[in-house]
PDB file of C-alpha atoms in Angstrom:
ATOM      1  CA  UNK A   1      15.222 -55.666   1.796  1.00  0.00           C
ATOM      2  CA  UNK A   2      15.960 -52.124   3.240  1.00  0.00           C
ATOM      3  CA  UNK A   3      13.943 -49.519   2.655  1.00  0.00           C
ATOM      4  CA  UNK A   4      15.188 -46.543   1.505  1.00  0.00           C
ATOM      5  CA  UNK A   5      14.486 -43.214   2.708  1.00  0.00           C
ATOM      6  CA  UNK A   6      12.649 -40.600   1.216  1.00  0.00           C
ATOM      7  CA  UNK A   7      15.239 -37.484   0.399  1.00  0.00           C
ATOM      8  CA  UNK A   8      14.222 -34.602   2.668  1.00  0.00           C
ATOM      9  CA  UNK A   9      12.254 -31.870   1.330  1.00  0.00           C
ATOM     10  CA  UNK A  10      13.850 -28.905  -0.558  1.00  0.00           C
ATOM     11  CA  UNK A  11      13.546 -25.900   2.169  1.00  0.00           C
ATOM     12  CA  UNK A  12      11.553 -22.805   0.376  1.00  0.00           C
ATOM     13  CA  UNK A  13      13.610 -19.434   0.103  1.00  0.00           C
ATOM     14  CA  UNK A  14      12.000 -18.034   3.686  1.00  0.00           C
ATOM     15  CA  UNK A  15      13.227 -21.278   5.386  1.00  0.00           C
ATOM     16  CA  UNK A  16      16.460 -20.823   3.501  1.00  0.00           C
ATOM     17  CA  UNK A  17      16.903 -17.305   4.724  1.00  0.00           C
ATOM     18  CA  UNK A  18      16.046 -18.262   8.049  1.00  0.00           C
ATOM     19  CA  UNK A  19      12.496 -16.416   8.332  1.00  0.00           C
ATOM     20  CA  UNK A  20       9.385 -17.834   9.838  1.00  0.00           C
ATOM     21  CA  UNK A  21       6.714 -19.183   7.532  1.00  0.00           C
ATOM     22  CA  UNK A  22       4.039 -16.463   7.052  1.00  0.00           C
ATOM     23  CA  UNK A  23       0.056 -17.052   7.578  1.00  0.00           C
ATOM     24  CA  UNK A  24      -1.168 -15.029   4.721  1.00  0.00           C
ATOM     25  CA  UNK A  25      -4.013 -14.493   3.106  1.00  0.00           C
ATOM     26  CA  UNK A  26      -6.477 -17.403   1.518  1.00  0.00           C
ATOM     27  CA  UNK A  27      -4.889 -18.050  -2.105  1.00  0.00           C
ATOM     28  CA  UNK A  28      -8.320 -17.368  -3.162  1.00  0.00           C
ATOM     29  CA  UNK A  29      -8.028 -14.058  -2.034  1.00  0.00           C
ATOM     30  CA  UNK A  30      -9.212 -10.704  -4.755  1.00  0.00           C
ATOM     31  CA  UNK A  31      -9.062  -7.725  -3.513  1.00  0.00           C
ATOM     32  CA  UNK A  32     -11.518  -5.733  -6.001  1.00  0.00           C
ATOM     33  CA  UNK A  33     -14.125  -8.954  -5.438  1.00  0.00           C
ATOM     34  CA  UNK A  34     -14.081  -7.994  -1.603  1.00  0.00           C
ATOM     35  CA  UNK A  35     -14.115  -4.161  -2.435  1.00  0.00           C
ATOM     36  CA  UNK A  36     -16.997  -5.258  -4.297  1.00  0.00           C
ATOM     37  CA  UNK A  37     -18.980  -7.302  -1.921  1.00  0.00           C
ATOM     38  CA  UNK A  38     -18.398  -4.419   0.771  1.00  0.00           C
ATOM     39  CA  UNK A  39     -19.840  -1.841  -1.517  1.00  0.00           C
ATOM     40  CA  UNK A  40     -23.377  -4.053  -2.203  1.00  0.00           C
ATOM     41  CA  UNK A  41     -23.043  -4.475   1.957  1.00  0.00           C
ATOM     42  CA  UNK A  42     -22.790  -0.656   2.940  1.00  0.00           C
ATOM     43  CA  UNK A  43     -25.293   0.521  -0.629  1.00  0.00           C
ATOM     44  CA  UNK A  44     -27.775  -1.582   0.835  1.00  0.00           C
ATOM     45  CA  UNK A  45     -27.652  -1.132   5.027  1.00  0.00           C
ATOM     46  CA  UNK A  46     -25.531   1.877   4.789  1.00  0.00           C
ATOM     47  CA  UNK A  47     -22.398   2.879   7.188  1.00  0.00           C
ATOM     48  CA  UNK A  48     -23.844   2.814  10.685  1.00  0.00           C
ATOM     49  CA  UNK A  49     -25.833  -0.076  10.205  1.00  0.00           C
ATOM     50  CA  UNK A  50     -23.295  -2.052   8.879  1.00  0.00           C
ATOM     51  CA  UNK A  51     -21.051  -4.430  11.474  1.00  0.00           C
ATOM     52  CA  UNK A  52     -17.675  -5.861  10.632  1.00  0.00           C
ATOM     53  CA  UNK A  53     -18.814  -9.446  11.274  1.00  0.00           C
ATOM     54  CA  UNK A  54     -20.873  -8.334   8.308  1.00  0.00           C
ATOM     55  CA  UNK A  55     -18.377  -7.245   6.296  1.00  0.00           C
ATOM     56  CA  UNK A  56     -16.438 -10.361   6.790  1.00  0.00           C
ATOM     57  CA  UNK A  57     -19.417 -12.593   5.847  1.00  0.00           C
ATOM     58  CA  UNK A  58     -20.238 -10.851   2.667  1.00  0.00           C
ATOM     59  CA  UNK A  59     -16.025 -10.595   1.691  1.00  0.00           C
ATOM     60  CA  UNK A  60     -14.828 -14.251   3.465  1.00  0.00           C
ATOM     61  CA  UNK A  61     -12.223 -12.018   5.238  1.00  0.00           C
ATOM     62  CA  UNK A  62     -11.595 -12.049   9.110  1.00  0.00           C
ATOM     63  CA  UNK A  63     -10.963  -8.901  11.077  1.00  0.00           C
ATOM     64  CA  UNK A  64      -7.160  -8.957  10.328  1.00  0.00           C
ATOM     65  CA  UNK A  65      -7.396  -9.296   6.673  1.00  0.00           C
ATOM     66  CA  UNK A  66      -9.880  -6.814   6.488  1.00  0.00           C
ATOM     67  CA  UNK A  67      -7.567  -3.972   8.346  1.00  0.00           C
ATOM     68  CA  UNK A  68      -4.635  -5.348   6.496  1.00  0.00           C
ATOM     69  CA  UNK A  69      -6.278  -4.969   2.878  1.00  0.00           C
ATOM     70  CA  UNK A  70      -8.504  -1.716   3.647  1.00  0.00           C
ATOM     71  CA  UNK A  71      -7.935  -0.350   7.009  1.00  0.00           C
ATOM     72  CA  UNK A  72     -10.582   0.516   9.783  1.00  0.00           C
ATOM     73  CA  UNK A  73     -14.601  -0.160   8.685  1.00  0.00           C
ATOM     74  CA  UNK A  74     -14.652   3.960   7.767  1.00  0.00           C
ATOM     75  CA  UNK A  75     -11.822   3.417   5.365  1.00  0.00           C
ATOM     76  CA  UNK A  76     -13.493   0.478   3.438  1.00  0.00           C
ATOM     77  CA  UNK A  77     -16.468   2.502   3.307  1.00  0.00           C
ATOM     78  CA  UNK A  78     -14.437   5.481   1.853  1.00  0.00           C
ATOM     79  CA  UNK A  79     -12.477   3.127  -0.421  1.00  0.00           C
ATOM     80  CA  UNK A  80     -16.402   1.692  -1.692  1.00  0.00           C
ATOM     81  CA  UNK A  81     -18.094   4.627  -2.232  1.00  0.00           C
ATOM     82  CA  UNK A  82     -14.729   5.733  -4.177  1.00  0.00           C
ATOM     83  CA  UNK A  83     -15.273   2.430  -5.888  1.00  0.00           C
ATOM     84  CA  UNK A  84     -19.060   3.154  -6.368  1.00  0.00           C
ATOM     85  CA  UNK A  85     -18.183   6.302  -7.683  1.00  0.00           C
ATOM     86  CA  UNK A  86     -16.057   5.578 -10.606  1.00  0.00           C
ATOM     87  CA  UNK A  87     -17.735   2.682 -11.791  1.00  0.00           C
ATOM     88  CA  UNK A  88     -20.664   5.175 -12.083  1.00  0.00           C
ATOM     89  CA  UNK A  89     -18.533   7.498 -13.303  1.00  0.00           C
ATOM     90  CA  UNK A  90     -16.797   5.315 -16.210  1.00  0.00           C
ATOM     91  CA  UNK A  91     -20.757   3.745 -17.242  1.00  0.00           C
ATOM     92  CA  UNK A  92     -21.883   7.329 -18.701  1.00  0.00           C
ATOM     93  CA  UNK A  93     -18.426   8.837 -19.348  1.00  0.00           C
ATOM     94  CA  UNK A  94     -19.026   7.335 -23.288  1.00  0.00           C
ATOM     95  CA  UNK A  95     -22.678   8.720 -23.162  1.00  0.00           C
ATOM     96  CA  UNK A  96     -21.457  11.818 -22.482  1.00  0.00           C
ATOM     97  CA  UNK A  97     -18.868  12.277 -24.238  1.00  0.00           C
ATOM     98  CA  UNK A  98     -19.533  10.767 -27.829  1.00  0.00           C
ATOM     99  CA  UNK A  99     -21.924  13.275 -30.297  1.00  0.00           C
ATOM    100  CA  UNK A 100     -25.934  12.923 -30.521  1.00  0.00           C
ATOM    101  CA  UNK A 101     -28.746  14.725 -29.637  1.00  0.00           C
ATOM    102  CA  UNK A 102     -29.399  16.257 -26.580  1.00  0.00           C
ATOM    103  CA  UNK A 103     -32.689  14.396 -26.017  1.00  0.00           C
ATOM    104  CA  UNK A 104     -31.171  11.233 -26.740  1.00  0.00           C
ATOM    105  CA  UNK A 105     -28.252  11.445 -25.088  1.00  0.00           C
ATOM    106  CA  UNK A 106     -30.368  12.897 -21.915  1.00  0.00           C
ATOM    107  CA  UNK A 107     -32.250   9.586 -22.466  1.00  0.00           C
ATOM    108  CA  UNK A 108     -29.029   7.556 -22.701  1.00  0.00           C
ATOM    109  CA  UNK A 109     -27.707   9.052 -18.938  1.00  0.00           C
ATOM    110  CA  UNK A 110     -31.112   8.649 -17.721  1.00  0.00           C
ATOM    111  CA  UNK A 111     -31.373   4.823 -18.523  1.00  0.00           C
ATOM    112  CA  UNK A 112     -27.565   3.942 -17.218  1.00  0.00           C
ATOM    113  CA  UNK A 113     -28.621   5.741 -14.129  1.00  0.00           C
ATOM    114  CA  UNK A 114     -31.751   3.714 -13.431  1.00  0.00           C
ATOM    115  CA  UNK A 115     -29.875   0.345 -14.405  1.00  0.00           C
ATOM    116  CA  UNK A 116     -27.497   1.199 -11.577  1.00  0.00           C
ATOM    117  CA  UNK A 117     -30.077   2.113  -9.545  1.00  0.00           C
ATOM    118  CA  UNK A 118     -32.733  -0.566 -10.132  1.00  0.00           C
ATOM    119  CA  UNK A 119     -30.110  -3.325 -10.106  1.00  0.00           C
ATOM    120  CA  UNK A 120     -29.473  -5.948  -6.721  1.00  0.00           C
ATOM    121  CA  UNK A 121     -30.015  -9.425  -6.019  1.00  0.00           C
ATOM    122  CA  UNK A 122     -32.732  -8.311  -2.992  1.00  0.00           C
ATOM    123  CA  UNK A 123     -34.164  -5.758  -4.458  1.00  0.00           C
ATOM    124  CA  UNK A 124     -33.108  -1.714  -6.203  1.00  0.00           C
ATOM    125  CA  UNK A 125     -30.280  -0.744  -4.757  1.00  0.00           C
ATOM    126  CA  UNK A 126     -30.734   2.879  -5.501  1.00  0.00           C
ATOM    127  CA  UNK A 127     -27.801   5.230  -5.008  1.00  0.00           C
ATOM    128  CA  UNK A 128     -24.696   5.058  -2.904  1.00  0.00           C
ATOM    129  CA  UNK A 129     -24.497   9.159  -2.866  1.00  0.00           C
ATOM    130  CA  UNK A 130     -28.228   9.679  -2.056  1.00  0.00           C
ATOM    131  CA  UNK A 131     -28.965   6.193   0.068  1.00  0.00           C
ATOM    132  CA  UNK A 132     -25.800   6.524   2.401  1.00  0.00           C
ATOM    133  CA  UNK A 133     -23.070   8.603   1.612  1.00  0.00           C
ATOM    134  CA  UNK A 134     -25.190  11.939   2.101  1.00  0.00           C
ATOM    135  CA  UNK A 135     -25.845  11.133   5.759  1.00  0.00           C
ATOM    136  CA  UNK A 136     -22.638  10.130   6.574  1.00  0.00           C
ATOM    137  CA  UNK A 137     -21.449  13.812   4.821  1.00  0.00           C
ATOM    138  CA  UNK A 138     -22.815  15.155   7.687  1.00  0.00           C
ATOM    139  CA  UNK A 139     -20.466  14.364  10.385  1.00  0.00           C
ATOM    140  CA  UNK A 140     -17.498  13.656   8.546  1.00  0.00           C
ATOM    141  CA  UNK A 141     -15.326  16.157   6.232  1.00  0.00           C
ATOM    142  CA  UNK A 142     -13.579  13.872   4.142  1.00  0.00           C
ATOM    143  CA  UNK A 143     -17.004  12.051   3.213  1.00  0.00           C
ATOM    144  CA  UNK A 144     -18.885  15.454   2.613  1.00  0.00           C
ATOM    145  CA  UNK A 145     -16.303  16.714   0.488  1.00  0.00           C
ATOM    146  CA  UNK A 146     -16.485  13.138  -1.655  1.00  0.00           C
ATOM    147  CA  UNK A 147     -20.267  14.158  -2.035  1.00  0.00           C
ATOM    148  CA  UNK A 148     -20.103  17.480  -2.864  1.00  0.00           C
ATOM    149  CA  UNK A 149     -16.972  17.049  -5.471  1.00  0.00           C
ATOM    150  CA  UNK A 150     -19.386  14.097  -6.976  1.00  0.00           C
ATOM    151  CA  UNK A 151     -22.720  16.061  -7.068  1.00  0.00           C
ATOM    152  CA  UNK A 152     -20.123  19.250  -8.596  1.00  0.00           C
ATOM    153  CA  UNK A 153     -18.929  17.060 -11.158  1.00  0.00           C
ATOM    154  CA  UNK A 154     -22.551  15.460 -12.357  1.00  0.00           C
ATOM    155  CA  UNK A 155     -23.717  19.425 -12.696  1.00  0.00           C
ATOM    156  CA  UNK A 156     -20.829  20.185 -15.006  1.00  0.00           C
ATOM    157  CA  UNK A 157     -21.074  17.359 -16.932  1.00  0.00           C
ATOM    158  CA  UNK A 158     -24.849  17.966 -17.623  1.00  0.00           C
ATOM    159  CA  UNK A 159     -23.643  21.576 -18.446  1.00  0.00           C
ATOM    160  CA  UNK A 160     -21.419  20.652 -20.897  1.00  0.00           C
ATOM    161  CA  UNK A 161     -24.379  18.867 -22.756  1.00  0.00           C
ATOM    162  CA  UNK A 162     -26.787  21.545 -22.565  1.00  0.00           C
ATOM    163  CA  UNK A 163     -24.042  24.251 -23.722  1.00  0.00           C
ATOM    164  CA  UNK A 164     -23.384  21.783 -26.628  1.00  0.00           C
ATOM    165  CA  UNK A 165     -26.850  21.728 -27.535  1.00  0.00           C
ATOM    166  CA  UNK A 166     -27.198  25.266 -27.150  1.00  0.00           C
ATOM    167  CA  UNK A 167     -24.262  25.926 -29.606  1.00  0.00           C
ATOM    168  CA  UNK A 168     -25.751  23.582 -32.046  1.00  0.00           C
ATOM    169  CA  UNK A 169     -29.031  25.228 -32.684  1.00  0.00           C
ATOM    170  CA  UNK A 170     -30.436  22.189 -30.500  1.00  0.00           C
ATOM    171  CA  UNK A 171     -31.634  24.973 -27.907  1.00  0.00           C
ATOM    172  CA  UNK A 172     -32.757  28.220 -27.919  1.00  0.00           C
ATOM    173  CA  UNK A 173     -29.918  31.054 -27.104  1.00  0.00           C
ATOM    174  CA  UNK A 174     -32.102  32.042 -24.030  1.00  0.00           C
ATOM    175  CA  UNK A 175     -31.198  28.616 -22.283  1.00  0.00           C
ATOM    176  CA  UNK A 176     -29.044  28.446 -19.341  1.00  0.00           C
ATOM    177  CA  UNK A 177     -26.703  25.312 -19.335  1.00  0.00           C
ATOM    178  CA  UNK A 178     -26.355  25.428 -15.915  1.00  0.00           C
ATOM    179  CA  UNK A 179     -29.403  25.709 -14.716  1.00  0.00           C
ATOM    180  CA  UNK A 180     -31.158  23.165 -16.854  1.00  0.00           C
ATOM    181  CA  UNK A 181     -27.874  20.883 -15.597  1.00  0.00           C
ATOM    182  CA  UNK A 182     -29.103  21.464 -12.016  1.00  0.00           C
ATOM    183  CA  UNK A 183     -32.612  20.479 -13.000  1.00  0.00           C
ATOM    184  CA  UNK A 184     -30.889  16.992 -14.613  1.00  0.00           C
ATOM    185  CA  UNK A 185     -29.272  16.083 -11.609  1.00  0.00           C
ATOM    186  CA  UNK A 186     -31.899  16.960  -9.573  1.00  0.00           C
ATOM    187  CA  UNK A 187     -34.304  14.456 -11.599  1.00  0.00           C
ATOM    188  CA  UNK A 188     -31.390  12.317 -11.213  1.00  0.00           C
ATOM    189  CA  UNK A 189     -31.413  12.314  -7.599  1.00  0.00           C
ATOM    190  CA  UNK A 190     -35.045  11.962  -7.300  1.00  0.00           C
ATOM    191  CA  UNK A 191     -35.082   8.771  -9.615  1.00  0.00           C
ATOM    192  CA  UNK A 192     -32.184   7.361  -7.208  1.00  0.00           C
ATOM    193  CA  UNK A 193     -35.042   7.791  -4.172  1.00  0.00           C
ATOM    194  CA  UNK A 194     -37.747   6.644  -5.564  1.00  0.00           C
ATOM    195  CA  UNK A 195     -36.178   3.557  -7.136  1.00  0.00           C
ATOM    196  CA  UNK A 196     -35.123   2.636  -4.078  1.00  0.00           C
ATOM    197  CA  UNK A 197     -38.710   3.178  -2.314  1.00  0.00           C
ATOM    198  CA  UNK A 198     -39.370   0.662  -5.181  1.00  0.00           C
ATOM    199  CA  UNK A 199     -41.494   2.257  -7.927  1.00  0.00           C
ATOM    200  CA  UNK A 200     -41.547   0.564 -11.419  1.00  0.00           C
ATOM    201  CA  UNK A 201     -38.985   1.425 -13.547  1.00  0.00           C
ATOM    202  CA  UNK A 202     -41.813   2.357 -15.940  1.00  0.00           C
ATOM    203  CA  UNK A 203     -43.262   4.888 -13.488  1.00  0.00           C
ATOM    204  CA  UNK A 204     -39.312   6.014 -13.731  1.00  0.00           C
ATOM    205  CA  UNK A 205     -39.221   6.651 -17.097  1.00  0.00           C
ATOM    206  CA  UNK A 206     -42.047   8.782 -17.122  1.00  0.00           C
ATOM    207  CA  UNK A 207     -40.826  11.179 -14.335  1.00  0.00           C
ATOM    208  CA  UNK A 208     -38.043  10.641 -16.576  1.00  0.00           C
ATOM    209  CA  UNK A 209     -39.462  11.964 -20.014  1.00  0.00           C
ATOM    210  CA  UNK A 210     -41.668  14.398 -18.563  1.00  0.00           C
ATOM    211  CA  UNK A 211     -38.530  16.182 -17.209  1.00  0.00           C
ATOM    212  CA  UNK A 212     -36.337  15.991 -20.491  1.00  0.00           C
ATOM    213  CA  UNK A 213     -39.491  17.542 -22.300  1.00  0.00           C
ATOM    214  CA  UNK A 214     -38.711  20.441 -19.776  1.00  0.00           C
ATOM    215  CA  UNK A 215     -35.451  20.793 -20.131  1.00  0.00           C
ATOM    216  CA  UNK A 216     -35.004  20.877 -23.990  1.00  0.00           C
ATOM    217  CA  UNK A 217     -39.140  21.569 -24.846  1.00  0.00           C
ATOM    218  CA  UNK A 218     -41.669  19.311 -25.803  1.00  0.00           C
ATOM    219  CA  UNK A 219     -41.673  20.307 -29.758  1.00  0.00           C
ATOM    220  CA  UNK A 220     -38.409  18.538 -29.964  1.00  0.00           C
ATOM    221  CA  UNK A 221     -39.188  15.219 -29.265  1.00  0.00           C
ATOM    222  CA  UNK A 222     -39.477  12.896 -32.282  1.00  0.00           C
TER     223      UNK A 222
END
């Protein structure tokens, strides 16, 4: 009996066109899951601290797939605190914006901020700004001017709520939206460091209430 031979295989469109195959990523391969598992990395040891046989552990990237998807290590650290920073940004942007009152919607920011905060598999994670990004804003422009456009855009968001208030009768006519907005990110800030120095969340929430009875007076709480 003779034996017939198995057709050769169909040549893909590369080997077609005469182009070497390519050695490309691992199929399993997401980009915002890496992203992701760099920002926990550099939140929790920060930039310096941080090596890039680290990084590929915690993403399952080499070296060359980490430059090829993000760059250099201060790129990926750029692209996670931008990462960081939206996230962040898009958890209150409904607390914020939607109508309540000021107290409870102070309370509403206040609790998304320690959830973000408080949250990690090893422990509170605290914040990205506060933890890392603020040292590395010292030597490098790009970084500082992430920091300060971040810490600009909390104040005038907390602003925006107070002058609300204020227009609704919520707070006296005497009040000063901008200055009780620096005194909310300010407690925000200080939450951020302490939660990651570990103190109870419920030691948290009553810095937490003792500064929103500041900011809008004690006779309005219900």
């Amino acid at each position: 009996m003779v034996q017939k031979s198995k057709p050769p295989a169909a040549a893909t469109a590369p080997e077609r066109r005469g182009e070497p195959k390519r050695r490309g990523r691992p199929r399993g391969y997401e980009p915002d899951v890496a992203l992701g598992k760099a920002l926990d990395l550099f939140r929790r040891q920060g930039f310096a601290a941080t090596s890039l046989d680290d990084l590929s552990e915690a993403t399952g990237m080499n070296r060359p797939s980490l430059y090829g998807a993000f760059g250099d290590k201060r790129e990926l650290y750029i692209k996670s605190y931008q990462r960081y920073r939206d996230d962040a940004r898009a958890s209150m942007a409904e607390i914020f914006r939607e109508e309540m009152p000021v107290r409870q919607r102070l309370e509403g920011i206040f609790a998304c901020a320690l959830n973000i905060y408080l949250s990690g598999e090893t422990g509170p994670r605290g914040c990205f700004t506060v933890v890392t990004a603020a040292s590395e804003a010292v030597g490098d422009p790009e970084i500082r001017a992430m920091v300060l456009e971040g810490l600009t855009d909390l104040d005038k968001a907390f602003a925006n709520c107070f002058r609300r208030a204020r227009e609704k009768g919520e707070l006296p006519e005497s009040a000063d939206p901008v200055v009780l907005a620096q005194l909310a990110s300010a407690t925000v800030h200080s939450i951020a460091i302490r939660s990651r120095a570990r103190v109870s969340r419920k030691e948290l929430e009553a810095i937490v209430n003792g500064a929103i009875d500041v900011m809008v007076g004690a006779k309005l709480k219900p």
